[in-house]
C-alpha atoms as a printed R data frame, in Angstrom:
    type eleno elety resid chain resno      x      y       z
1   ATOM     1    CA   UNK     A     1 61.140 56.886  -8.903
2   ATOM     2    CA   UNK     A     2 63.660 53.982  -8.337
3   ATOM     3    CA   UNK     A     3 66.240 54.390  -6.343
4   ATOM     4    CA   UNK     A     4 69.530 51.752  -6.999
5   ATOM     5    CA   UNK     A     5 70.422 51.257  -2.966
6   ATOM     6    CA   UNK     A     6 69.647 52.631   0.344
7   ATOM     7    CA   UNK     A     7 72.248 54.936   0.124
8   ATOM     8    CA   UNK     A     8 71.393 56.698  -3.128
9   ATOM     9    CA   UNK     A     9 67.560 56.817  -1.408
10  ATOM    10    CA   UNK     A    10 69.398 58.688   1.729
11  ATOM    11    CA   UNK     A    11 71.656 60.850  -0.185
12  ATOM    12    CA   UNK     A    12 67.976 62.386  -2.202
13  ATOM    13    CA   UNK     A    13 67.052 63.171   0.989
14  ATOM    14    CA   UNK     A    14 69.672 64.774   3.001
15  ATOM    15    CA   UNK     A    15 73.068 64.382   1.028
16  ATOM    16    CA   UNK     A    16 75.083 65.227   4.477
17  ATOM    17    CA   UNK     A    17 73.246 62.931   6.672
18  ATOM    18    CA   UNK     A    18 75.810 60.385   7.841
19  ATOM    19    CA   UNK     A    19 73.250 58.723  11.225
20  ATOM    20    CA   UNK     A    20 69.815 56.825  10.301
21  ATOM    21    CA   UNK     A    21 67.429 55.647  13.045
22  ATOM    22    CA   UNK     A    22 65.854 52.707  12.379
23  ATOM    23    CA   UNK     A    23 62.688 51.689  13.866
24  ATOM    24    CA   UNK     A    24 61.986 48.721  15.121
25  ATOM    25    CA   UNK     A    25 64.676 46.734  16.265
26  ATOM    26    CA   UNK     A    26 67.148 45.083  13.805
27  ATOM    27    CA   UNK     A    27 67.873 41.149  14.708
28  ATOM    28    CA   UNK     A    28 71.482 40.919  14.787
29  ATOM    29    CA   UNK     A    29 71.354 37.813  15.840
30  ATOM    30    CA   UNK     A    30 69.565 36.303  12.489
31  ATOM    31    CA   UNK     A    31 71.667 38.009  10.138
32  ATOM    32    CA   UNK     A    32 70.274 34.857   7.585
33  ATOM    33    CA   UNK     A    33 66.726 35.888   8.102
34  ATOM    34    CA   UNK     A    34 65.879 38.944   9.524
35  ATOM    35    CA   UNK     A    35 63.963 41.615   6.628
36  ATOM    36    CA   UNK     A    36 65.960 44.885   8.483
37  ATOM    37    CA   UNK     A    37 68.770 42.937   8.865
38  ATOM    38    CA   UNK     A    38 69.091 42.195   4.816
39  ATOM    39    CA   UNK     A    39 68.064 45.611   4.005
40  ATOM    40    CA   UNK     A    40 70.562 47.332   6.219
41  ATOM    41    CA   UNK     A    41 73.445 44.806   5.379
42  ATOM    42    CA   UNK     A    42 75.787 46.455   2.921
43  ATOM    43    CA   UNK     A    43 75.243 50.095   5.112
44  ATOM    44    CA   UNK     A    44 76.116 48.152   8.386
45  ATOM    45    CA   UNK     A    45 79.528 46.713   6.594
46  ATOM    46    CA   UNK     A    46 80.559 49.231   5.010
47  ATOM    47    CA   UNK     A    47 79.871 51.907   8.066
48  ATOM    48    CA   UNK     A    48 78.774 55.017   5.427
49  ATOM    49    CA   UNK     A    49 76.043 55.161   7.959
50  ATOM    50    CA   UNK     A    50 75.593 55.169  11.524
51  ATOM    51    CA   UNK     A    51 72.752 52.509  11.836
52  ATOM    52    CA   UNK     A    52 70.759 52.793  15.260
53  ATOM    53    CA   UNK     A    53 68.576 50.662  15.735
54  ATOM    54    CA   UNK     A    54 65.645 51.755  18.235
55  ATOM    55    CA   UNK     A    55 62.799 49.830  19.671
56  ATOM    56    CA   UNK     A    56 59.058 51.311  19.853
57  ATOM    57    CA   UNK     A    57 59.609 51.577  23.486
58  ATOM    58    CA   UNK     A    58 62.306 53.939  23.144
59  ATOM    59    CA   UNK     A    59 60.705 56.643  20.908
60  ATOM    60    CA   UNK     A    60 62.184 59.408  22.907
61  ATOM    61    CA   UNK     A    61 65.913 58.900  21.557
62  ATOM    62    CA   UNK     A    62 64.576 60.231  18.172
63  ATOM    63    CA   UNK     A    63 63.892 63.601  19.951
64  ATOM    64    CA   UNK     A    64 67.139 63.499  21.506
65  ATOM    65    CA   UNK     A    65 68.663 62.708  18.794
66  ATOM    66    CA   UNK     A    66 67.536 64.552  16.257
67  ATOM    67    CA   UNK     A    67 68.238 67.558  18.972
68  ATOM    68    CA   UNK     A    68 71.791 66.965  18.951
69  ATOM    69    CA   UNK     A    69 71.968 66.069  15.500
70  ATOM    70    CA   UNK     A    70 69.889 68.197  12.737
71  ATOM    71    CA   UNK     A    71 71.474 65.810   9.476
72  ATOM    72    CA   UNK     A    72 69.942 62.632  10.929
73  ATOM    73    CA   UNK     A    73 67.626 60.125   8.850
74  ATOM    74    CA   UNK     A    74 64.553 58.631  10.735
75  ATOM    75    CA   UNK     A    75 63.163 55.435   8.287
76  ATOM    76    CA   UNK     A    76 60.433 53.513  10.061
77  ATOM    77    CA   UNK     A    77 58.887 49.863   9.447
78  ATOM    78    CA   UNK     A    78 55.509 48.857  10.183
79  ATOM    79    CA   UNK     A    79 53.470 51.607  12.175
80  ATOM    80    CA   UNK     A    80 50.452 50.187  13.533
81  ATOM    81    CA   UNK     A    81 49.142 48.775  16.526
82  ATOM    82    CA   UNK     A    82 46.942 45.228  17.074
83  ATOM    83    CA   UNK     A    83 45.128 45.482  20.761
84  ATOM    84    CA   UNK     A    84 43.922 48.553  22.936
85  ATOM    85    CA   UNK     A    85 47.395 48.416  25.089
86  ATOM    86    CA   UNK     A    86 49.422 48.799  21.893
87  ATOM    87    CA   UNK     A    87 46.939 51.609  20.842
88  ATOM    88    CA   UNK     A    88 47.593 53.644  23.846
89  ATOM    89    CA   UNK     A    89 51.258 53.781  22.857
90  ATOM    90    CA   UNK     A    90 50.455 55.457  19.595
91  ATOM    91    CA   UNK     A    91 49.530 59.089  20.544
92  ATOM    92    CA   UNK     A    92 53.755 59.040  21.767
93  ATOM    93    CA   UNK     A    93 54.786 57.632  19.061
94  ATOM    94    CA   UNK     A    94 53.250 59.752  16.282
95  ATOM    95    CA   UNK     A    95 54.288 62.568  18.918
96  ATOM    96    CA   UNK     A    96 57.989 62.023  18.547
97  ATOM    97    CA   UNK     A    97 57.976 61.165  14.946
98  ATOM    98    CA   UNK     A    98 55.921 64.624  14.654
99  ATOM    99    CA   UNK     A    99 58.859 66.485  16.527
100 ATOM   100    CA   UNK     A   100 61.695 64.603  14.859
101 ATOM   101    CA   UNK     A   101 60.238 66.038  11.460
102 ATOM   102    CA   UNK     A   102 59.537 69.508  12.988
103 ATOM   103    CA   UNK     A   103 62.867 69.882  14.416
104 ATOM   104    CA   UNK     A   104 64.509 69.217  10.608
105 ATOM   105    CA   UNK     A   105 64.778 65.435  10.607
106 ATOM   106    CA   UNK     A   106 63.938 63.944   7.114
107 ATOM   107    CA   UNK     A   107 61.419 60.741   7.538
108 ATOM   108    CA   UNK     A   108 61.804 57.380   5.247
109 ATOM   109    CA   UNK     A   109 59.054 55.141   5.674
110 ATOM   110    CA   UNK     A   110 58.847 51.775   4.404
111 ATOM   111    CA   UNK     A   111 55.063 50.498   3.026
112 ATOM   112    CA   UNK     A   112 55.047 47.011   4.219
113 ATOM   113    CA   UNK     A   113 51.135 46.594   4.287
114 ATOM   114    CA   UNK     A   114 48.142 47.957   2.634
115 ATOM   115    CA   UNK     A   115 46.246 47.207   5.495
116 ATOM   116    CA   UNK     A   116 46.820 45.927   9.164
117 ATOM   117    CA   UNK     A   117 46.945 41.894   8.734
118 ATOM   118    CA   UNK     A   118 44.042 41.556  11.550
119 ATOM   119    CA   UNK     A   119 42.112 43.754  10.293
120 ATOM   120    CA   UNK     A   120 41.368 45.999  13.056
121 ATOM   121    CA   UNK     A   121 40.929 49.683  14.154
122 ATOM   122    CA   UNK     A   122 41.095 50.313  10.400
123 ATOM   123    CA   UNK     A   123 39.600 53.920  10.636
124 ATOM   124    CA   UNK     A   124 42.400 54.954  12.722
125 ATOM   125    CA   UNK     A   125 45.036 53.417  10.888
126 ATOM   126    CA   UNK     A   126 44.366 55.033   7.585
127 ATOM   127    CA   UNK     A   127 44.210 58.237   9.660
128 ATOM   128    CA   UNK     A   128 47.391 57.538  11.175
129 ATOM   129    CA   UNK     A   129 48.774 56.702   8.348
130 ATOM   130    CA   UNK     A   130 47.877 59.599   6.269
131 ATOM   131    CA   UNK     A   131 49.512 61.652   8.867
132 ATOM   132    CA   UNK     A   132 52.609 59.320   8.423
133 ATOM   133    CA   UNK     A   133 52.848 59.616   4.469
134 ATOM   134    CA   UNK     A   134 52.545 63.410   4.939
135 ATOM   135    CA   UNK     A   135 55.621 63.982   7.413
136 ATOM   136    CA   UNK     A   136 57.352 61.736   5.641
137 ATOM   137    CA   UNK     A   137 60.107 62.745   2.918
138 ATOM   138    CA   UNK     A   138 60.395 59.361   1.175
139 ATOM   139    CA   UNK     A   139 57.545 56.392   0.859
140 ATOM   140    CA   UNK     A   140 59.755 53.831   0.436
141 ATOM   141    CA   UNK     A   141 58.123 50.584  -1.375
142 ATOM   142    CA   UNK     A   142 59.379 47.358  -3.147
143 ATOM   143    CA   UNK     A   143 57.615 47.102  -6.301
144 ATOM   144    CA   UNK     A   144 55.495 49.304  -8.521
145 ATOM   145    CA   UNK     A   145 51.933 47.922  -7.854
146 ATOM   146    CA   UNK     A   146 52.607 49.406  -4.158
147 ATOM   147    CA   UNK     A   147 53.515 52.316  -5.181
148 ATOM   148    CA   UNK     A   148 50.540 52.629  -7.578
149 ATOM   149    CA   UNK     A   149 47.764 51.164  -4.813
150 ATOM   150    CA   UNK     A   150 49.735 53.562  -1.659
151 ATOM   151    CA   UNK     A   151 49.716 56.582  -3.422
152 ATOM   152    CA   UNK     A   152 45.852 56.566  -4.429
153 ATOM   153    CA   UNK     A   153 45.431 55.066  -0.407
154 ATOM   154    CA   UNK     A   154 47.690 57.711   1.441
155 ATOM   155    CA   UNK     A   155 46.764 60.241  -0.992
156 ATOM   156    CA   UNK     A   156 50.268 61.153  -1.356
157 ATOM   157    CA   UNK     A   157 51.857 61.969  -4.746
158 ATOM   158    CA   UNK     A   158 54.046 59.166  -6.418
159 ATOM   159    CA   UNK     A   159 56.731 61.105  -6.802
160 ATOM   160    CA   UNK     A   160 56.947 61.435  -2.937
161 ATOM   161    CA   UNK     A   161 57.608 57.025  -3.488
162 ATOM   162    CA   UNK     A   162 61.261 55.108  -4.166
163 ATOM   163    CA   UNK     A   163 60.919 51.549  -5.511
164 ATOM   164    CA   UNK     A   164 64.166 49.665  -3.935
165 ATOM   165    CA   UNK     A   165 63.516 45.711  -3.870
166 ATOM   166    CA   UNK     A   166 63.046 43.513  -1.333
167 ATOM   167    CA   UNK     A   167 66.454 42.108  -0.258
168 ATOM   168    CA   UNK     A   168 67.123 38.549  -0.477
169 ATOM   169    CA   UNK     A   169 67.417 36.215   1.598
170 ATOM   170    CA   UNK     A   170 70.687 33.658   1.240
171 ATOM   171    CA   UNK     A   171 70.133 29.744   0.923
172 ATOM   172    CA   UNK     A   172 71.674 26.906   1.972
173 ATOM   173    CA   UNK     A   173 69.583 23.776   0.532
174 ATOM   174    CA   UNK     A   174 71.124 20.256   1.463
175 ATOM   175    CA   UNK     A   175 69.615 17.265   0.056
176 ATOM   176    CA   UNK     A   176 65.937 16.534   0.054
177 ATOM   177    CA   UNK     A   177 66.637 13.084   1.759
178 ATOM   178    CA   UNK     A   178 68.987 14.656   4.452
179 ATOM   179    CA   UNK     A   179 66.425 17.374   5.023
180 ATOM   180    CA   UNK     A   180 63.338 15.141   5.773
181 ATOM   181    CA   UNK     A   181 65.483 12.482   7.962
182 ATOM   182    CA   UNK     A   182 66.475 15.280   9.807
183 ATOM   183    CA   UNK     A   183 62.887 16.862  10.131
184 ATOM   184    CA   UNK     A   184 61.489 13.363  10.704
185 ATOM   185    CA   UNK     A   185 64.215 12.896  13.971
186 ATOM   186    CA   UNK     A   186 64.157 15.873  15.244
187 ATOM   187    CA   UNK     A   187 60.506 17.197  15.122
188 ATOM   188    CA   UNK     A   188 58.515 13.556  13.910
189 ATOM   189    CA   UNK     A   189 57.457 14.430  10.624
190 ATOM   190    CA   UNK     A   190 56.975 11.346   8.989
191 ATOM   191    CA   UNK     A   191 57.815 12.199   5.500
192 ATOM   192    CA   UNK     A   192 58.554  9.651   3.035
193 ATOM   193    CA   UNK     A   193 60.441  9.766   0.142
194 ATOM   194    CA   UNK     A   194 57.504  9.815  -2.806
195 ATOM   195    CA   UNK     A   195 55.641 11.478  -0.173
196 ATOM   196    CA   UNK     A   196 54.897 15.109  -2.005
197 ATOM   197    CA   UNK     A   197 55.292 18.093   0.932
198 ATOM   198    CA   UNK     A   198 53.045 21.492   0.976
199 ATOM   199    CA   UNK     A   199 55.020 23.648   3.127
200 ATOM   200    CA   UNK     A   200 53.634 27.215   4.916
201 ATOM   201    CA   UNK     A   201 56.191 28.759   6.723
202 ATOM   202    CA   UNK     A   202 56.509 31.999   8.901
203 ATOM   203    CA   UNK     A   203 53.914 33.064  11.750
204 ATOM   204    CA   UNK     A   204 50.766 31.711  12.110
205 ATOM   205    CA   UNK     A   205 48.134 34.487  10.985
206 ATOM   206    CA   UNK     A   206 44.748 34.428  10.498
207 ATOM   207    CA   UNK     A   207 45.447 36.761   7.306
208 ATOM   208    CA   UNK     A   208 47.234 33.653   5.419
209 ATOM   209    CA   UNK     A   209 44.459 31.200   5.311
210 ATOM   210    CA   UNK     A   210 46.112 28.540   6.220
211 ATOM   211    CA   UNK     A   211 43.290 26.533   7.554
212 ATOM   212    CA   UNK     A   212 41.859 26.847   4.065
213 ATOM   213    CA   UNK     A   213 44.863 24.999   2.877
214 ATOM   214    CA   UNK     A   214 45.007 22.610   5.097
215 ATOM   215    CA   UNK     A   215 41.105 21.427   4.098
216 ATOM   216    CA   UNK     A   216 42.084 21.434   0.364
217 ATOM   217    CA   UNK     A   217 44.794 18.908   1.587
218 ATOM   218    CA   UNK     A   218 42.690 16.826   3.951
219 ATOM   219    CA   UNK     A   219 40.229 16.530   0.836
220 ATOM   220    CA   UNK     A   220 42.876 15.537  -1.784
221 ATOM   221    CA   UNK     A   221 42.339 11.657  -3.221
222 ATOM   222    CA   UNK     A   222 45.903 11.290  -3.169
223 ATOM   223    CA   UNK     A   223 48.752 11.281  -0.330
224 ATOM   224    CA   UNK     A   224 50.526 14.204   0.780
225 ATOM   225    CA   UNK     A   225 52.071 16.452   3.553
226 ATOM   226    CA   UNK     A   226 51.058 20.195   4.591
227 ATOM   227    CA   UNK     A   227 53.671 21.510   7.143
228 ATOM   228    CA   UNK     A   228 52.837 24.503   8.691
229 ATOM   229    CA   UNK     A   229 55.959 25.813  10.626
230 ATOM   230    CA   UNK     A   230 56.174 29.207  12.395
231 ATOM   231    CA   UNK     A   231 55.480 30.634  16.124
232 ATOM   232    CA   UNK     A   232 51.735 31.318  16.717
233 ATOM   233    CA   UNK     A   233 51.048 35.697  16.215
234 ATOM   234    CA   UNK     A   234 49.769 37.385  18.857
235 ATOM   235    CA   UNK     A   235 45.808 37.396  18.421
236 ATOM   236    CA   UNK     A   236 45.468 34.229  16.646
237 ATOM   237    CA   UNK     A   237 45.203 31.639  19.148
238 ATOM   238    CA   UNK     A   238 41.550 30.266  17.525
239 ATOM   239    CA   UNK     A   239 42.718 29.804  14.529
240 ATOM   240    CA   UNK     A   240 45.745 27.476  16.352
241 ATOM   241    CA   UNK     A   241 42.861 25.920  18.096
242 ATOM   242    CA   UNK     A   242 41.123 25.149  14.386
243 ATOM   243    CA   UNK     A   243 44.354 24.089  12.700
244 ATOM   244    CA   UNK     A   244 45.020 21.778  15.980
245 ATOM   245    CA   UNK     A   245 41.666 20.106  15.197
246 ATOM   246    CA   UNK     A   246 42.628 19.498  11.483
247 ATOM   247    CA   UNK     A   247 45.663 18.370  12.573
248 ATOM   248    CA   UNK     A   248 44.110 15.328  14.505
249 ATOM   249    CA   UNK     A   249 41.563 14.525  11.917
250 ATOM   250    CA   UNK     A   250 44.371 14.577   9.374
251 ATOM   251    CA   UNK     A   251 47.647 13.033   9.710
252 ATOM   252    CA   UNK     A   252 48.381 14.888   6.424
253 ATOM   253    CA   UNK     A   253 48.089 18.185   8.310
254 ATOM   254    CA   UNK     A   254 51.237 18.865  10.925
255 ATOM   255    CA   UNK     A   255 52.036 21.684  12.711
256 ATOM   256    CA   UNK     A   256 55.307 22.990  14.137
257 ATOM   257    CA   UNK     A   257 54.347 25.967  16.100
258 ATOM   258    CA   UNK     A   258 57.386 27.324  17.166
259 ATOM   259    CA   UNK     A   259 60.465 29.675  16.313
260 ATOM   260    CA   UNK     A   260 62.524 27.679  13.907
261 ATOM   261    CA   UNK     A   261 66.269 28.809  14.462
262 ATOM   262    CA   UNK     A   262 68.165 29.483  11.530
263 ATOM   263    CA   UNK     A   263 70.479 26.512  11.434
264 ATOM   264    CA   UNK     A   264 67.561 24.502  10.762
265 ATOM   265    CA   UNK     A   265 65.927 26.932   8.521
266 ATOM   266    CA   UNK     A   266 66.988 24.843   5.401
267 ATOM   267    CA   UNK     A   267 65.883 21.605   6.640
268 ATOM   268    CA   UNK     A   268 62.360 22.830   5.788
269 ATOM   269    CA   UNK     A   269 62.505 24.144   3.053
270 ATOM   270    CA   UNK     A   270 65.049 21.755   1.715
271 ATOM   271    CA   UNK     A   271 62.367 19.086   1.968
272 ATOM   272    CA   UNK     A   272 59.491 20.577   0.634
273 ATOM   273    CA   UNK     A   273 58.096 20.165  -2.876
274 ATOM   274    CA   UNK     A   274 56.548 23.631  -3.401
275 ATOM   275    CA   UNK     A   275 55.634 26.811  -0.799
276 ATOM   276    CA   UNK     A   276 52.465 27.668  -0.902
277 ATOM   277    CA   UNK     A   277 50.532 31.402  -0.074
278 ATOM   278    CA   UNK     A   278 47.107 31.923   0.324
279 ATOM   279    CA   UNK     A   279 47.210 35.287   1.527
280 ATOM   280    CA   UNK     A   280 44.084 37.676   2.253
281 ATOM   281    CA   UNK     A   281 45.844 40.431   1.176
282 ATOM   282    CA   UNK     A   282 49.388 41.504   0.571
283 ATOM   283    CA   UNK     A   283 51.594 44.415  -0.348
284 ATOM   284    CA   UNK     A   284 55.239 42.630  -0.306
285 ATOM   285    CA   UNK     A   285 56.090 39.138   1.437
286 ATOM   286    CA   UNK     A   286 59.371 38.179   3.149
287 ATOM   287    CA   UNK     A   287 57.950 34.295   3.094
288 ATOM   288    CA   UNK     A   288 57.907 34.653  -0.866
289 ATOM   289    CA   UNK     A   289 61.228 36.253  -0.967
290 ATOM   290    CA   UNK     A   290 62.762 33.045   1.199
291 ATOM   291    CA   UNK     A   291 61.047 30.211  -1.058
292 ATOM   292    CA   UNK     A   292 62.161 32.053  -4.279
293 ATOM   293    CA   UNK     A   293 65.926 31.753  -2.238
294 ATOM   294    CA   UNK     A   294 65.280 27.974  -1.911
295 ATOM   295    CA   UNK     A   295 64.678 27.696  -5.712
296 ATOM   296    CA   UNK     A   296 61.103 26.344  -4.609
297 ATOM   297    CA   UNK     A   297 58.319 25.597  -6.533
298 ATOM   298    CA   UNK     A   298 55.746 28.507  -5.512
299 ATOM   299    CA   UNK     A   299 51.795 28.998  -5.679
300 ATOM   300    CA   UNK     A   300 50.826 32.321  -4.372
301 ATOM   301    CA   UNK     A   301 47.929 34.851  -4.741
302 ATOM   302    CA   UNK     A   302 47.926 37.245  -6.940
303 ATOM   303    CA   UNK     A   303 48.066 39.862  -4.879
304 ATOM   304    CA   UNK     A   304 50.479 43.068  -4.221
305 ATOM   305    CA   UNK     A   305 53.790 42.574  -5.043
306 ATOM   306    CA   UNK     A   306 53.332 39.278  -6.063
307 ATOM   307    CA   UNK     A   307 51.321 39.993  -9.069
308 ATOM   308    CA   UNK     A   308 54.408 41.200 -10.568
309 ATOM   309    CA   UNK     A   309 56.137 38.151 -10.281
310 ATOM   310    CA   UNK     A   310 54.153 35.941 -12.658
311 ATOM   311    CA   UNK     A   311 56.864 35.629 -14.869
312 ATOM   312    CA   UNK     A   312 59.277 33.914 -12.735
313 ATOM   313    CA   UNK     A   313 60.103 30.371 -14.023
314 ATOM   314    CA   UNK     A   314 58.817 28.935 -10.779
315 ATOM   315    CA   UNK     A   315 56.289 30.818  -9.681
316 ATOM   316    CA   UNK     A   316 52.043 30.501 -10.048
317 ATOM   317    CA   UNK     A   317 49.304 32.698  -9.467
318 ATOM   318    CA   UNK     A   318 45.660 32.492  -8.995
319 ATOM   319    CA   UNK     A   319 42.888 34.252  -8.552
320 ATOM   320    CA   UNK     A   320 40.801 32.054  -6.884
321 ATOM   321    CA   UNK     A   321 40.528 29.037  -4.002
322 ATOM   322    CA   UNK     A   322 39.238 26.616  -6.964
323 ATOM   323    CA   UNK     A   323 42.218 27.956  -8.977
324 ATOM   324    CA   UNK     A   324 44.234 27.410  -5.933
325 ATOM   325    CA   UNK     A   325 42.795 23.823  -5.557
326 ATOM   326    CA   UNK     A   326 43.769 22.856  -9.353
327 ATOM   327    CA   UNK     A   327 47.645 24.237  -8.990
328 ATOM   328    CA   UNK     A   328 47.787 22.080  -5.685
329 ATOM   329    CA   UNK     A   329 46.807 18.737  -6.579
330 ATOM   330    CA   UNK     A   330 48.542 19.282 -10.561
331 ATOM   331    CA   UNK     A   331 52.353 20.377  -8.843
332 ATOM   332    CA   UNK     A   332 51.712 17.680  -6.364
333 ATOM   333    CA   UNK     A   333 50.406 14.448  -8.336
334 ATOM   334    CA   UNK     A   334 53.576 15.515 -10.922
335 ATOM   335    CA   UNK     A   335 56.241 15.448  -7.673
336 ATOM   336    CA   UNK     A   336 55.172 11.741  -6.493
């Protein structure tokens, strides 16, 4: 099923519910680049819905509230855990989700991953997760591949799914020349005019092969620039430690790893020639969604919901790293 807005998905649902829960935490403070913050946007302005937003700390104010109020809408992002202290929060968690849909509550949960990014405790997350897709009332996704690879994975039947896509995210490109003085004052980049720039923005994960990247760049018979911009995730401090090394044996390779606040945002991507993805694996990806904003030239795996964007007039997929190799050095040598 597709559903045309939020809204329409609730009123399937519960038509009378008039309070959603929202787990985790919206960003109201990056109303330019937060995901929940985009996807709850037009609710939040137009105040159809009471929008709470609840952190995975507070878990307990879905019991309460779903106690004092039998209409209300829980829709959850991202359940999973990464480390042993984040696993021992779980058995809580899944208990108050469990009550909130015993006690009448209808559950909307968004599919953001097919799998955990690290990789870990996998058994236990498709467990969890099958529990998950069978409380819930909606399986919300953004594109029909998910739906098609979650509902053979939860074992859940598609009709359980609603497609609604991802939301965008807004742009505000300046200049190329402005954007790479002002990355080259402010955070010594270096760049050059002719100089063609590779960027890879967003966390630092080992799931994105970035370090892969950056030795297809180091090994290029030709000048260019691989920015890799984006606070280091928890867990991946060795790959940081590899991508440091690359860094000084390449002064094509440089690494920003830190929050980039949203003013600046367009600086980045403003002076890059394309984004590129080398993801592991992916169901949908907020990183593609912001270089598609930019109008950027974009190479990207195909992979999840990115297999279904082929067709865009910018966009490039491949298969493999050699493929990957030959769309690199063809959109770069073009740009100089």
């Amino acid at each position: 099923m597709e559903a045309t807005s939020l809204k329409e998905l609730y009123a399937s649902v519960n038509k009378d519910a008039r309070t959603v829960y929202v787990v985790p935490l919206i960003r109201y403070s990056h109303k330019k680049s937060d995901y929940l913050y985009l996807l709850y946007k037009n609710l939040i302005e137009e105040a159809d819905f009471d929008i709470q937003s609840i952190s995975v700390f507070n878990h307990f104010k879905l019991v309460v509230g779903i106690l004092t109020n039998r209409q209300a809408i829980l829709h959850y992002h991202w359940l999973e855990f990464q480390d042993f202290k984040s696993l021992m929060g779980m058995p809580w968690k899944m208990f108050c989700i469990y009550l909130f849909h015993k006690l009448g509550g209808k559950v909307v949960w968004t599919l953001h991953n097919e799998f955990p990014h690290d990789q870990k405790y996998l058994g236990l997350h498709r467990y969890l997760h099958k529990k998950m897709a069978a409380w819930s009332d909606v399986l919300h996704v953004h594109c029909a591949k998910a739906m098609s690879l979650m509902s053979e994975r939860l074992k859940a039947p598609k009709e359980k799914f609603e497609l609604i896509p991802h939301p965008s995210f807004p742009a505000e490109p300046i200049d190329k020349s402005v954007a790479r003085q002002n990355l080259n004052e402010h955070y010594g980049c270096e760049l050059k005019p002719e100089l063609p720039v590779i960027l890879m923005f967003g966390n630092i994960s080992r799931y994105k092969q970035i370090e892969k990247v950056a030795d297809l760049v180091i090994d290029f018979d030709f000048e260019c620039k691989l920015l890799v911009v984006g606070p280091v995730k928890k867990g991946n401090l060795k790959l940081f430690d590899e991508l440091k090394d690359k860094q000084k044996q390449s002064a094509r390779i440089q690494i920003i790893p830190q929050f980039i606040d949203e003013s600046r945002v367009p600086w980045f991507y403003s002076a890059a020639d394309l984004c590129a993805f080398n993801y592991r694996e992916i169901l949908s990806s907020g990183g593609y969604h912001m270089a598609k904003a930019y109008d950027k030239q974009i190479i990207a795996p195909d992979l999840g919901c990115l297999s279904e964007e082929g067709k865009e007039p910018n966009v490039e997929l491949f298969t493999h790293q050699d493929e990957l190799k030959q769309l690199l050095e063809q959109h770069l040598k073009t740009t100089r």
